[in-house]
CSV table of C-alpha atoms and ligand atoms in Angstrom, one decimal:
chain,number,residue,atom,x,y,z
A,897,MET,CA,27.3,-29.6,-9.1
A,898,PRO,CA,27.0,-29.4,-12.9
A,899,GLU,CA,27.9,-26.4,-15.1
A,900,PHE,CA,25.1,-24.0,-15.9
A,901,GLU,CA,23.7,-24.0,-19.5
A,902,ILE,CA,23.6,-20.4,-20.6
A,903,HIS,CA,20.9,-18.7,-22.6
A,904,HIS,CA,21.5,-15.2,-23.9
A,905,LEU,CA,18.7,-12.9,-24.8
A,906,LYS,CA,18.8,-9.4,-26.4
A,907,GLN,CA,15.9,-8.2,-24.3
A,908,CYS,CA,13.3,-9.6,-21.9
A,909,ALA,CA,11.0,-8.3,-19.1
A,910,SER,CA,13.1,-9.9,-16.4
A,911,THR,CA,15.8,-12.6,-16.5
A,912,ASN,CA,14.2,-14.0,-13.3
A,913,GLU,CA,10.9,-14.5,-15.2
A,914,GLU,CA,12.7,-16.2,-18.1
A,915,ALA,CA,14.7,-18.4,-15.7
A,916,LYS,CA,11.4,-19.7,-14.2
A,917,LYS,CA,10.8,-21.4,-17.6
A,918,TRP,CA,13.9,-23.6,-17.2
A,919,PRO,CA,14.8,-26.6,-15.0
A,920,PRO,CA,17.7,-26.4,-12.5
A,921,TYR,CA,21.2,-25.5,-13.7
A,922,HIS,CA,20.3,-23.1,-16.4
A,923,ALA,CA,21.4,-19.4,-16.6
A,924,VAL,CA,19.7,-16.6,-18.5
A,925,THR,CA,21.4,-13.3,-19.4
A,926,ALA,CA,19.9,-10.3,-21.2
A,927,GLU,CA,21.3,-7.2,-22.7
A,928,THR,CA,18.4,-5.2,-21.3
A,929,GLN,CA,15.3,-5.8,-19.2
A,930,THR,CA,12.1,-3.9,-19.7
A,931,ALA,CA,10.7,-4.8,-16.2
A,932,GLY,CA,13.7,-5.6,-14.0
A,933,LYS,CA,12.6,-6.4,-10.5
A,934,GLY,CA,14.0,-5.6,-7.1
A,935,ARG,CA,12.6,-6.9,-3.8
A,936,ASN,CA,9.1,-6.1,-2.5
A,937,GLY,CA,7.8,-5.1,-6.0
A,938,ARG,CA,10.5,-2.5,-6.4
A,939,LYS,CA,12.1,-1.7,-9.8
A,940,TRP,CA,15.6,-2.6,-10.9
A,941,GLU,CA,16.9,0.0,-13.4
A,942,SER,CA,18.1,-2.1,-16.3
A,943,LEU,CA,20.2,0.0,-18.7
A,944,SER,CA,22.0,-1.7,-21.6
A,945,GLY,CA,25.7,-2.4,-20.9
A,946,ASN,CA,25.0,-3.8,-17.4
A,947,LEU,CA,24.7,-7.4,-16.3
A,948,PHE,CA,21.4,-9.1,-15.8
A,949,LEU,CA,21.8,-12.8,-14.9
A,950,SER,CA,19.5,-15.3,-13.4
A,951,VAL,CA,20.3,-18.9,-12.5
A,952,THR,CA,18.2,-21.9,-11.6
A,953,LEU,CA,19.0,-24.4,-8.9
A,954,PRO,CA,17.0,-27.3,-7.5
A,955,LEU,CA,14.8,-25.8,-4.7
A,956,PRO,CA,16.7,-26.4,-1.5
A,957,SER,CA,15.0,-26.5,2.0
A,958,ASN,CA,17.3,-23.7,3.1
A,959,ALA,CA,16.8,-21.4,0.1
A,960,ALA,CA,17.2,-18.2,2.1
A,961,LEU,CA,20.9,-19.1,2.8
A,962,TYR,CA,21.6,-18.9,-0.9
A,963,SER,CA,21.1,-15.1,-0.6
A,964,PHE,CA,24.4,-15.0,1.3
A,965,ILE,CA,26.1,-17.5,-1.0
A,966,ALA,CA,25.2,-15.3,-4.0
A,967,ALA,CA,26.4,-12.1,-2.3
A,968,LEU,CA,29.6,-13.8,-1.3
A,969,THR,CA,30.1,-15.0,-4.9
A,970,VAL,CA,29.7,-11.5,-6.3
A,971,ALA,CA,31.9,-10.0,-3.6
A,972,GLU,CA,34.7,-12.5,-4.4
A,973,THR,CA,34.3,-11.9,-8.1
A,974,LEU,CA,34.6,-8.1,-7.6
A,975,GLY,CA,37.3,-8.6,-5.0
A,976,PHE,CA,39.8,-6.3,-6.9
A,977,LEU,CA,37.5,-3.3,-6.0
A,978,SER,CA,37.3,-3.9,-2.3
A,979,PRO,CA,33.6,-4.5,-2.2
A,980,ARG,CA,31.5,-4.6,0.9
A,981,ILE,CA,28.2,-6.5,1.4
A,982,LYS,CA,25.2,-4.7,2.9
A,983,TRP,CA,22.9,-7.2,4.6
A,984,PRO,CA,21.6,-9.4,3.2
A,985,ASN,CA,23.0,-9.2,-0.3
A,986,ASP,CA,23.6,-5.8,-1.8
A,987,ILE,CA,27.2,-5.2,-3.0
A,988,LEU,CA,28.6,-1.8,-2.4
A,989,ILE,CA,31.8,-0.2,-3.6
A,990,ASP,CA,32.8,2.9,-1.7
A,991,GLY,CA,29.4,2.8,0.0
A,992,LYS,CA,27.5,2.9,-3.2
A,993,LYS,CA,25.3,0.0,-4.6
A,994,ILE,CA,26.8,-1.7,-7.6
A,995,CYS,CA,24.8,-5.0,-7.4
A,996,GLY,CA,21.4,-6.2,-6.2
A,997,ILE,CA,20.3,-9.8,-5.9
A,998,LEU,CA,16.8,-11.1,-6.0
A,999,LEU,CA,15.9,-14.7,-4.9
A,1000,GLU,CA,12.6,-16.2,-6.1
A,1001,THR,CA,11.2,-19.7,-6.0
A,1002,THR,CA,8.9,-21.9,-8.1
A,1003,ASP,CA,7.6,-25.3,-6.9
A,1004,THR,CA,10.8,-26.9,-8.0
A,1005,THR,CA,13.5,-24.3,-8.5
A,1006,LEU,CA,15.3,-21.6,-6.7
A,1007,ILE,CA,16.0,-18.6,-9.0
A,1008,ILE,CA,18.9,-16.3,-8.1
A,1009,GLY,CA,18.8,-13.0,-10.0
A,1010,ILE,CA,21.9,-10.9,-10.1
A,1011,GLY,CA,22.1,-7.3,-11.5
A,1012,VAL,CA,25.5,-5.6,-11.7
A,1013,ASN,CA,26.0,-2.1,-13.0
A,1014,ILE,CA,28.9,-2.2,-15.5
A,1015,GLU,CA,28.5,0.8,-17.8
A,1016,THR,CA,25.9,2.9,-16.1
A,1017,ALA,CA,24.5,3.5,-12.6
A,1018,PRO,CA,21.0,5.0,-12.3
A,1019,THR,CA,20.9,8.6,-11.3
A,1020,GLY,CA,17.2,8.9,-10.5
A,1021,PRO,CA,15.7,8.5,-7.1
A,1022,VAL,CA,17.1,5.4,-5.5
A,1023,LEU,CA,17.1,4.0,-1.9
A,1024,TYR,CA,20.9,4.0,-1.8
A,1025,GLN,CA,23.6,5.8,-3.8
A,1026,THR,CA,24.7,3.9,-6.9
A,1027,THR,CA,27.9,3.2,-8.8
A,1028,CYS,CA,29.1,1.0,-11.7
A,1029,LEU,CA,32.3,-0.7,-12.7
A,1030,LYS,CA,33.1,2.0,-15.2
A,1031,ASP,CA,33.2,4.6,-12.4
A,1032,HIS,CA,36.1,2.6,-11.0
A,1033,ASN,CA,37.9,2.1,-14.4
A,1034,ALA,CA,37.2,-1.6,-14.3
A,1035,VAL,CA,36.9,-2.9,-17.8
A,1036,LEU,CA,34.9,-6.1,-17.9
A,1037,SER,CA,32.2,-7.1,-20.4
A,1038,ALA,CA,28.8,-8.5,-19.2
A,1039,LYS,CA,29.7,-11.8,-20.7
A,1040,GLU,CA,33.1,-12.0,-19.0
A,1041,LEU,CA,31.5,-11.0,-15.7
A,1042,ALA,CA,28.7,-13.5,-16.1
A,1043,ASN,CA,31.2,-16.3,-16.7
A,1044,LYS,CA,33.3,-15.4,-13.7
A,1045,ILE,CA,30.2,-15.2,-11.5
A,1046,LEU,CA,28.9,-18.5,-12.7
A,1047,GLN,CA,32.3,-20.2,-12.0
A,1048,ASN,CA,32.5,-18.7,-8.6
A,1049,LEU,CA,28.9,-19.5,-7.8
A,1050,ILE,CA,29.6,-23.2,-8.5
A,1051,PHE,CA,32.6,-23.1,-6.2
A,1052,GLU,CA,30.8,-21.4,-3.4
A,1053,ILE,CA,27.7,-23.7,-3.6
A,1054,ASN,CA,30.0,-26.8,-3.5
A,1055,LEU,CA,31.8,-25.3,-0.5
A,1056,PHE,CA,28.5,-24.7,1.2
A,1057,GLN,CA,27.2,-28.2,0.5
A,1058,GLN,CA,30.4,-29.7,1.9
A,1059,LYS,CA,31.1,-27.4,4.9
A,1060,GLY,CA,27.8,-25.9,5.8
A,1061,PHE,CA,26.6,-22.4,6.4
A,1062,SER,CA,29.2,-21.5,9.0
A,1063,THR,CA,32.0,-21.3,6.4
A,1064,VAL,CA,29.8,-19.0,4.2
A,1065,ARG,CA,28.8,-17.0,7.2
A,1066,GLN,CA,32.4,-16.4,8.2
A,1067,GLN,CA,33.4,-15.3,4.8
A,1068,TRP,CA,30.3,-13.2,4.4
A,1069,LEU,CA,31.1,-11.4,7.7
A,1070,GLU,CA,34.6,-10.5,6.3
A,1071,TYR,CA,32.9,-8.5,3.6
A,1072,ALA,CA,30.0,-7.1,5.7
A,1073,THR,CA,29.6,-3.4,6.2
A,1074,GLY,CA,28.4,-2.0,9.5
A,1075,ILE,CA,29.2,-4.8,11.9
A,1076,GLY,CA,29.4,-3.4,15.5
A,1077,LYS,CA,28.0,-0.1,14.2
A,1078,PRO,CA,24.7,1.7,14.6
A,1079,ILE,CA,22.2,1.0,11.8
A,1080,GLU,CA,18.7,1.7,10.9
A,1081,VAL,CA,16.5,-1.2,9.7
A,1082,ARG,CA,13.4,-0.3,7.8
A,1083,LEU,CA,10.7,-2.9,8.1
A,1084,PRO,CA,7.3,-2.7,6.3
A,1085,ARG,CA,5.6,-1.3,9.4
A,1086,GLU,CA,8.3,0.1,11.6
A,1087,THR,CA,11.8,1.4,11.6
A,1088,LEU,CA,14.3,0.1,14.1
A,1089,HIS,CA,17.6,1.4,15.4
A,1090,GLY,CA,20.4,-0.5,17.1
A,1091,ILE,CA,23.8,-2.0,16.8
A,1092,PHE,CA,24.5,-4.5,14.0
A,1093,GLU,CA,25.9,-7.4,16.1
A,1094,GLY,CA,26.2,-9.9,13.3
A,1095,LEU,CA,24.5,-12.8,11.5
A,1096,ASP,CA,22.9,-15.8,13.2
A,1097,ASP,CA,23.0,-19.3,11.8
A,1098,THR,CA,19.8,-18.8,9.7
A,1099,GLY,CA,21.2,-15.6,8.1
A,1100,ALA,CA,19.1,-13.3,10.2
A,1101,LEU,CA,20.6,-9.9,11.1
A,1102,ILE,CA,21.2,-9.6,14.9
A,1103,LEU,CA,20.2,-6.1,16.1
A,1104,LYS,CA,21.1,-5.1,19.6
A,1105,GLN,CA,18.8,-2.6,21.1
A,1106,ASP,CA,18.8,-1.1,24.6
A,1107,LYS,CA,17.1,-4.0,26.3
A,1108,THR,CA,16.6,-6.5,23.6
A,1109,ILE,CA,18.3,-8.4,20.8
A,1110,ARG,CA,16.2,-8.8,17.7
A,1111,HIS,CA,16.8,-11.2,14.8
A,1112,ILE,CA,15.6,-9.6,11.6
A,1113,THR,CA,14.9,-11.8,8.6
A,1114,ALA,CA,13.8,-9.1,6.0
A,1115,GLY,CA,14.3,-5.4,5.8
A,1116,ASP,CA,16.3,-2.5,4.4
A,1117,VAL,CA,19.5,-1.6,6.2
A,1118,PHE,CA,21.0,1.9,6.3
A,1119,MET,CA,24.2,2.9,8.0
A,1120,ILE,CA,23.9,5.8,10.4
B,1025,LIG,C1,17.6,-5.6,-5.4
B,1025,LIG,O1,16.4,-5.2,-4.8
B,1025,LIG,O2,18.6,-5.0,-5.1
B,1025,LIG,C2,17.5,-6.8,-6.3
B,1025,LIG,C3,17.8,-6.4,-7.7
B,1025,LIG,C4,17.9,-7.7,-8.6
B,1025,LIG,C5,18.1,-7.3,-10.0
B,1025,LIG,C6,18.4,-8.6,-10.8
B,1025,LIG,S1,18.8,-8.1,-12.5
B,1025,LIG,C7,18.6,-9.8,-13.0
B,1025,LIG,C8,17.4,-10.3,-12.3
B,1025,LIG,N1,16.2,-10.0,-13.0
B,1025,LIG,C9,15.4,-9.2,-12.4
B,1025,LIG,O3,14.3,-8.7,-12.8
B,1025,LIG,N2,15.9,-8.9,-11.2
B,1025,LIG,C10,17.2,-9.5,-11.0
B,1025,LIG,P1,16.2,-4.1,-3.7
B,1025,LIG,O4,17.1,-4.4,-2.6
B,1025,LIG,O5,14.7,-4.1,-3.5
B,1025,LIG,O6,16.7,-2.8,-4.4
B,1025,LIG,C11,15.9,-2.1,-5.3
B,1025,LIG,C12,16.2,-0.6,-5.2
B,1025,LIG,O7,17.5,-0.4,-5.6
B,1025,LIG,C13,15.3,0.2,-6.0
B,1025,LIG,O8,14.2,0.6,-5.3
B,1025,LIG,C14,16.2,1.4,-6.3
B,1025,LIG,O9,16.2,2.3,-5.1
B,1025,LIG,C15,17.6,0.8,-6.3
B,1025,LIG,N3,18.0,0.5,-7.7
B,1025,LIG,C16,17.2,0.3,-8.8
B,1025,LIG,N4,18.0,0.0,-9.8
B,1025,LIG,C17,19.3,0.1,-9.4
B,1025,LIG,C18,20.5,-0.2,-10.1
B,1025,LIG,N5,20.6,-0.5,-11.4
B,1025,LIG,N6,21.7,0.0,-9.3
B,1025,LIG,C19,21.6,0.4,-8.0
B,1025,LIG,N7,20.4,0.6,-7.4
B,1025,LIG,C20,19.3,0.4,-8.1
């Protein structure tokens, strides 16, 4: 897998949108985003001093699995802060969200967008409590962090391509929060409760309820 060619912008609407203009193996970073995106049309607060990074890869048939590869990559990169992963790909430190990841596709590319709070965590209304590297006295510039994430991403993708999802899944589970515990899963039309049993081989969350086992492919997880 080749190195990423990096493009740095002062400001843009969203690094994911900028990345869509490039072929595979390019990376876009920006100092600020004016329209940072989360999942399902949600907003990503994009204050200056934080990391906004999007990379392009050739569109794989198993694109959804890259969500776990990306989360594992960021968790490994922030390993010195004992991070946890909240399904599928939020990174938490002390139970607070420090990183969000958004996967998008075009006809030919997979875009992985990674936002890490370095200097500031938003204080407004958020789904989940937030934190930033500065809260943990971690001194790392956006550029240094981007370079480390890109290096680790190449490593994890190579590993995945050689060994398959089971290796990623196993490592992901070591970082996962809430395994074996009661959780709430908010879906667009219903809210489910159950025990978080693990991850199946497609990356779906296995939720054990009284009489059923459900495999959830999209939703927001909350610890109870
Ligand atoms: C995500 O969505 O967590 C994916 C965020 C991806 C952001 C990156 S930045 C680079 C690239 N360019 C983009 O435009 N996007 C990607 P989701 O799971 O839907 O979480 C969004 C929710 O997190 C919001 O509704 C808020 O509640 C909360 N939130 C917003 N900004 C945040 C921040 N900076 N830190 C922590 N939580 C935040």
